[in-house]
Short mmCIF file of C-alpha atoms and ligand atoms in Angstrom, two decimals:
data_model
loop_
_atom_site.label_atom_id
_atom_site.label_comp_id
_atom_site.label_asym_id
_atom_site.label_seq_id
_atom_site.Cartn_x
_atom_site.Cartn_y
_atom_site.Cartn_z
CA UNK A 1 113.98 87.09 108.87
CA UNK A 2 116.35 84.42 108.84
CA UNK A 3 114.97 82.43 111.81
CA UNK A 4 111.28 82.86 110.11
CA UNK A 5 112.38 81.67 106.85
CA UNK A 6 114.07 78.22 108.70
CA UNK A 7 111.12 78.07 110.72
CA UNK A 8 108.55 78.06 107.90
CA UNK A 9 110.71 75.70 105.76
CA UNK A 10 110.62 73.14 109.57
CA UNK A 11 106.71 73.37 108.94
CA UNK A 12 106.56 72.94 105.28
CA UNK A 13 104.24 70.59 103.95
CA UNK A 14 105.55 68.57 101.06
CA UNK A 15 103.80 69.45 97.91
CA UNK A 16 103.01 73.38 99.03
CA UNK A 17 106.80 74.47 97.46
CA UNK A 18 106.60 76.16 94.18
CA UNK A 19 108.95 78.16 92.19
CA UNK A 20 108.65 80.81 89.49
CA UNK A 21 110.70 83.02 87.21
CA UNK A 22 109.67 86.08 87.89
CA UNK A 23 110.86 90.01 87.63
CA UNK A 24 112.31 91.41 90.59
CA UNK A 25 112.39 95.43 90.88
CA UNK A 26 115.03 95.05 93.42
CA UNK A 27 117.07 92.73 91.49
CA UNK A 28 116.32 94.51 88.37
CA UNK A 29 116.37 91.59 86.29
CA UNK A 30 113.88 87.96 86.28
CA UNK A 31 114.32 85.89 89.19
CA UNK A 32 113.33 82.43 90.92
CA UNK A 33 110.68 82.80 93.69
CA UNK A 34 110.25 80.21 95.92
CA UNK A 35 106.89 80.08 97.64
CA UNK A 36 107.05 78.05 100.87
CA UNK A 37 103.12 78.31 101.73
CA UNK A 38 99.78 79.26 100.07
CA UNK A 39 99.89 82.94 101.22
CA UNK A 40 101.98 86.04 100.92
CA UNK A 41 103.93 85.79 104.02
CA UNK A 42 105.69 82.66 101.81
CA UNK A 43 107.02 84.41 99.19
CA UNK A 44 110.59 85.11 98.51
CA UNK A 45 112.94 86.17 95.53
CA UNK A 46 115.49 83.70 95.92
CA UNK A 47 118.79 86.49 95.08
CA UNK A 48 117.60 89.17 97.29
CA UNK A 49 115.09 87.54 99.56
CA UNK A 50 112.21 90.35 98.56
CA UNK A 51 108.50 89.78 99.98
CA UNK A 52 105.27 90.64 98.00
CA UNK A 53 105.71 93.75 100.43
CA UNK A 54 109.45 94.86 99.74
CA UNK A 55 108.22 94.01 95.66
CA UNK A 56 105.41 96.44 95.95
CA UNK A 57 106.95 99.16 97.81
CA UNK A 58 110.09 99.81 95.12
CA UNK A 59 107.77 99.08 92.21
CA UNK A 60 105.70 102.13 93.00
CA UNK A 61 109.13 103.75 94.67
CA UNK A 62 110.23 103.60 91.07
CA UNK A 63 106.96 104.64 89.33
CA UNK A 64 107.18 107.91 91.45
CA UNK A 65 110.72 108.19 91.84
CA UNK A 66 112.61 107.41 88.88
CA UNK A 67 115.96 109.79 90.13
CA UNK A 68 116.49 107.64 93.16
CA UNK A 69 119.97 107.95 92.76
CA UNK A 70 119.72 111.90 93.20
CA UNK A 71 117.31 111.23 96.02
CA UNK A 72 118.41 111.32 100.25
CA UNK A 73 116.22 108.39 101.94
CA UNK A 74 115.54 107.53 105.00
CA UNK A 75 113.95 103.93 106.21
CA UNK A 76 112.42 103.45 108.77
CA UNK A 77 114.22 99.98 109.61
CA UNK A 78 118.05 99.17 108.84
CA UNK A 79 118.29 95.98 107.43
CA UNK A 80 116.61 93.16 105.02
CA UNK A 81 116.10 93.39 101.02
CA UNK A 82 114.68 97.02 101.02
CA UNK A 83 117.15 98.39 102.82
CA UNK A 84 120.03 96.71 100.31
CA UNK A 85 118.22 97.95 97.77
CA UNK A 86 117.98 101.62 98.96
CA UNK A 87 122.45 101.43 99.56
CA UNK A 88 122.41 100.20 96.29
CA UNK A 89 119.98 102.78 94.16
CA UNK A 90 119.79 105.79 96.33
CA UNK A 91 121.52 108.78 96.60
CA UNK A 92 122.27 108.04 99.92
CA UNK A 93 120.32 106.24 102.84
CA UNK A 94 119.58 106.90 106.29
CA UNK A 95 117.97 103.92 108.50
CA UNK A 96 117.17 103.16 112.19
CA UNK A 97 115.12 100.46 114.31
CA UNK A 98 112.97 101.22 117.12
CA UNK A 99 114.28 99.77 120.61
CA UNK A 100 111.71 100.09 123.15
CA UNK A 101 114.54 99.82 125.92
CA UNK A 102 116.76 103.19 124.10
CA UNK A 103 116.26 106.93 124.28
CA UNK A 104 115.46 108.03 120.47
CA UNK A 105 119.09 109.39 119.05
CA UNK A 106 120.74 106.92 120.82
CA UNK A 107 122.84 103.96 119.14
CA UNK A 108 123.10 100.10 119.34
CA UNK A 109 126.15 99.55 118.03
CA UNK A 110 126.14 100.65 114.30
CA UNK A 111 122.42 100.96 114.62
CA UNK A 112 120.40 104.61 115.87
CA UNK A 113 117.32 104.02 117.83
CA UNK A 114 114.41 106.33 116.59
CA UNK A 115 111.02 106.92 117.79
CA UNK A 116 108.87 108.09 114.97
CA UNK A 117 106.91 109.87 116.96
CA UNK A 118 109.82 112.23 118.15
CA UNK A 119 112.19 111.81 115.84
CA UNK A 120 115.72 113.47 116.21
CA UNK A 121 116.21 114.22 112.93
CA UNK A 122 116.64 117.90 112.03
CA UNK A 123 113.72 119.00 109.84
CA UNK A 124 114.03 118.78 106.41
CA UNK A 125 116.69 116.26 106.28
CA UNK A 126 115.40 113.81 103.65
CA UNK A 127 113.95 113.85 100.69
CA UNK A 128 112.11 110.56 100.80
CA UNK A 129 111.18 108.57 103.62
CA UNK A 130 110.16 104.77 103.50
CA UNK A 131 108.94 102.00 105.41
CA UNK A 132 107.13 98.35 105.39
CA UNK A 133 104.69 97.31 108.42
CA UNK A 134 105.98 100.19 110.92
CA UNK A 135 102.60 102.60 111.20
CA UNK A 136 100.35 99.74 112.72
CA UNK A 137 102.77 99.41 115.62
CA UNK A 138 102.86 103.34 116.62
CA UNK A 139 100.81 104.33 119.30
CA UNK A 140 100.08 107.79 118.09
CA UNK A 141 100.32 107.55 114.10
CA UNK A 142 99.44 111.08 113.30
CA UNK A 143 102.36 112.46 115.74
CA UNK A 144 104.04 109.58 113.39
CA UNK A 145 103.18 111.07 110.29
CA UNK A 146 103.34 114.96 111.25
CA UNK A 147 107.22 113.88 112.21
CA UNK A 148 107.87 112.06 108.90
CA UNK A 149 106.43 115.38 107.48
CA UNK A 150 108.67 117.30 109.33
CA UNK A 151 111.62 115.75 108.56
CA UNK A 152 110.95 115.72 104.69
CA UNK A 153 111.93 118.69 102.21
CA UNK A 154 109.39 120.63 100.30
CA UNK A 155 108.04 118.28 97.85
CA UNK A 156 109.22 115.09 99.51
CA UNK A 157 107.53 112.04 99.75
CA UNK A 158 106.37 108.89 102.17
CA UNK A 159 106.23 105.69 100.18
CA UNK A 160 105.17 102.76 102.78
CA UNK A 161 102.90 100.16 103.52
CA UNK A 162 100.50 99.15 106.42
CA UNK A 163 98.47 95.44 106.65
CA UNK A 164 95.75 97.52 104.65
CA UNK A 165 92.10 97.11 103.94
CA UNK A 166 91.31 98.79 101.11
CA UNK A 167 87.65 98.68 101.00
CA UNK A 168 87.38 99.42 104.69
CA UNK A 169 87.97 102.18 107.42
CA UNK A 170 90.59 101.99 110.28
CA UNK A 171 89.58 99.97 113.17
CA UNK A 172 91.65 100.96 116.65
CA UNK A 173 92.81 98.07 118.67
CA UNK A 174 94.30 99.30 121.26
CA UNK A 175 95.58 103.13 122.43
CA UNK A 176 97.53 104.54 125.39
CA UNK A 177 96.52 105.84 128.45
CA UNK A 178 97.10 109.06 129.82
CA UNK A 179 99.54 107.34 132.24
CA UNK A 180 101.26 105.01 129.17
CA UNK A 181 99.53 101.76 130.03
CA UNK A 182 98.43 99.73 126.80
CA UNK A 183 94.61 100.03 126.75
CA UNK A 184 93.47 96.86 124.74
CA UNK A 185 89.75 97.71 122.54
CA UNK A 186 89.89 94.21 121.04
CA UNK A 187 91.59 91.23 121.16
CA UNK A 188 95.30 92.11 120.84
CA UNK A 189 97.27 91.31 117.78
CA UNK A 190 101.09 90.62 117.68
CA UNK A 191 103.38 90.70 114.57
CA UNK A 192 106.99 89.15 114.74
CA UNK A 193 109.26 91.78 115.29
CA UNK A 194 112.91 90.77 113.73
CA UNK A 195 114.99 93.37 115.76
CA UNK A 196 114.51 92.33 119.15
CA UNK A 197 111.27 93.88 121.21
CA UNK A 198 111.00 90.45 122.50
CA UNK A 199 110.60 88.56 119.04
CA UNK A 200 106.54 90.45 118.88
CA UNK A 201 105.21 93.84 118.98
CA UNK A 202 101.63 94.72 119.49
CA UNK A 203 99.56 96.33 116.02
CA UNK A 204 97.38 99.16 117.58
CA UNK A 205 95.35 99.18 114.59
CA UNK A 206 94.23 97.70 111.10
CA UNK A 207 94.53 100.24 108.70
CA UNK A 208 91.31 101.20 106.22
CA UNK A 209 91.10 103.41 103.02
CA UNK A 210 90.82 106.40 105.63
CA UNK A 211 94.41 106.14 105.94
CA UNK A 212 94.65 108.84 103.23
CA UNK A 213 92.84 111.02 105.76
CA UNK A 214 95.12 110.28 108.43
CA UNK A 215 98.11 111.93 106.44
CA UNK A 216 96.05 115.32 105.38
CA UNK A 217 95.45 115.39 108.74
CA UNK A 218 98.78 115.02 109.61
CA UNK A 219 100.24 117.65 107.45
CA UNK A 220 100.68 115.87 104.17
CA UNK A 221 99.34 117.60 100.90
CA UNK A 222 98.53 114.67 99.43
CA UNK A 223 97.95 110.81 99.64
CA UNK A 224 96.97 108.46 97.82
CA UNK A 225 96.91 104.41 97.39
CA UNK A 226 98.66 103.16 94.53
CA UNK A 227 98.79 99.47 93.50
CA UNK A 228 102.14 98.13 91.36
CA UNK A 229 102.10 98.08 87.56
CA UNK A 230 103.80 94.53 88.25
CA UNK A 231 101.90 92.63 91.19
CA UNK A 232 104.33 90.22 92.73
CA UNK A 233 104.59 86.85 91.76
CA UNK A 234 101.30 84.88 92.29
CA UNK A 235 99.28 87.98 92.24
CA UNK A 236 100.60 88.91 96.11
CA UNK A 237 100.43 92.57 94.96
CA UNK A 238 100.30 95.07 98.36
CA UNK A 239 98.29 98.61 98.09
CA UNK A 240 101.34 100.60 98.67
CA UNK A 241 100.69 104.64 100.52
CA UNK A 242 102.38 107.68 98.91
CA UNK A 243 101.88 111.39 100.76
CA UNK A 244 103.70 114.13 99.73
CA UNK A 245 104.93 117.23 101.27
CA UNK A 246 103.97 120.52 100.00
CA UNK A 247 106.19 121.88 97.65
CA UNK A 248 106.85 125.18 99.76
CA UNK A 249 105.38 125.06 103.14
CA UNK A 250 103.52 127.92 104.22
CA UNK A 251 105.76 129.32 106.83
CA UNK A 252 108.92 131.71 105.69
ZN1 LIG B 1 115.24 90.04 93.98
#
C-alpha cells in the first residue's frame, strides 16, 4: 500500500491534489482526505490511510453491527486501515493472507496462510467475517462462500466488497481446468496484490447484481447490497455485500 501510495504521488500531476475535511468511520471523528488523482483508487484519509472501499465497508459494518465490540471477526487479509480498525473496535479479530506458495493452516511468520476455499477454521468459529477485493480473485467463489458460511455461527454475517456492477450480471473471465491450468475467457485482468503473489493476481470475474444469487446458492439465507448512509468523500461511495447465516441451521 505503501509502495502504491509513493508511486502514485511519483506520477502526480500538479494541480490534480485536493484535500477535504471529511468524516471518517474508522477514525470516528472528521478528517483530511487527500485525493492524489481524479478517481477512487486516489483517495485516502490522511490519519488512518482508509480508501472509498475500507470507508464503505465499516460504514455499513456499523449500520448492521452496532455491538462490534461483543462481536469475533475474522478478515480475510491481515493488515492495512480495516484491519486496525477491526483490533481496535472488535471483540476480537482473526486475519490471514493467501500465499499461493503455502499449504492453507500454515504460517509466514506472524501471518496464517488461508485458502478460502478450504479453510482450516473449525466451523462456527466467527461471528462475522469481512473482506475488501478478495472474491474476484477465487477461482471457485461459491466453494468460497459455502466455507465463509461454514465457518460463521448461526446468525452471522459476511460484510465485503467485490469491483461490483450494480446494474449488471457477473461476467466470468477466466476458470480452472480440470487439471488446474488457468483457462483465460477474455482478456485477463490483474489487480496489485500488496502481500506478495508476485506484486499481481489475476480477477476471474467482474461481479454483477447476481452476486446476491451466488451467496443463496452458496448457503447464505440472505444477501443483499447495501450502499453507506455516508458515501466517502467526493461521492466514491462502494455497494458494499452483506449475507447472513441462518439463525439455526437445519441440521441438529
Ligand atoms: Zn480515518
Amino acid at each position: 500500500m505503501r509502495n502504491a501510495i509513493s508511486r502514485r504521488l511519483a506520477s502526480i500531476q500538479p494541480g490534480q491534489l485536493r484535500f477535504r475535511r471529511h468524516p471518517c468511520p474508522l477514525c470516528r471523528q472528521t478528517r483530511l482526505f487527500v485525493r492524489l488523482a481524479n478517481d477512487e483508487t486516489g483517495v485516502r484519509c490522511l490519519h488512518c490511510r482508509a480508501t472509498p472501499v475500507t470507508l464503505s465497508l465499516v460504514s455499513v459494518l456499523l449500520e448492521s453491527q452496532p455491538d462490534l465490540a461483543q462481536k469475533s471477526v475474522y478478515e480475510l487479509s491481515s493488515r492495512g486501515a480495516l484491519f486496525a480498525f477491526l483490533q481496535r473496535n472488535a471483540g476480537s479479530v482473526t486475519g490471514s493472507e493467501y500465499f499461493a506458495d503455502l499449504a492453507p493452516g500454515a504460517w509466514q511468520g506472524s501471518i496464517q496462510c488461508q485458502d478460502v476455499q478450504a479453510l482450516t477454521h473449525p466451523s462456527g468459529s466467527f461471528d462475522i467475517c469481512t473482506s475488501t477485493e478478495v472474491f474476484e480473485h477465487v477461482p471457485d467463489d461459491h466453494r468460497g462462500f459455502a466455507e465463509v458460511c461454514r465457518v460463521l455461527r448461526p446468525g452471522g454475517r459476511l460484510v465485503f466488497t467485490v469491483p461490483i456492477d450494480v446494474h449488471g450480471r457477473t461476467i466470468e473471465r477466466a476458470r480452472l481446468s480440470a487439471g488446474g491450468d488457468i483457462e483465460h475467457l477474455l482478456t485477463p485482468e490483474y489487480h496489485g496484490d500488496p502481500v506478495g503473489n508476485a506484486g499481481r493476481i489475476l480477477a476471474f470475474r467482474n461481479y454483477g447484481a447476481d452476486i446476491v444469487d451466488r451467496l443463496l446458492a452458496s448457503g447464505f439465507d440472505s444477501a443483499d447490497l447495501r450502499m453507506p448512509d455516508h458515501p466517502a468523500p467526493w461521492n466514491y461511495g462502494r455497494a458494499v455485500v452483506v449475507a447472513c447465516k441462518a439463525a439455526r441451521t437445519g441440521k441438529a
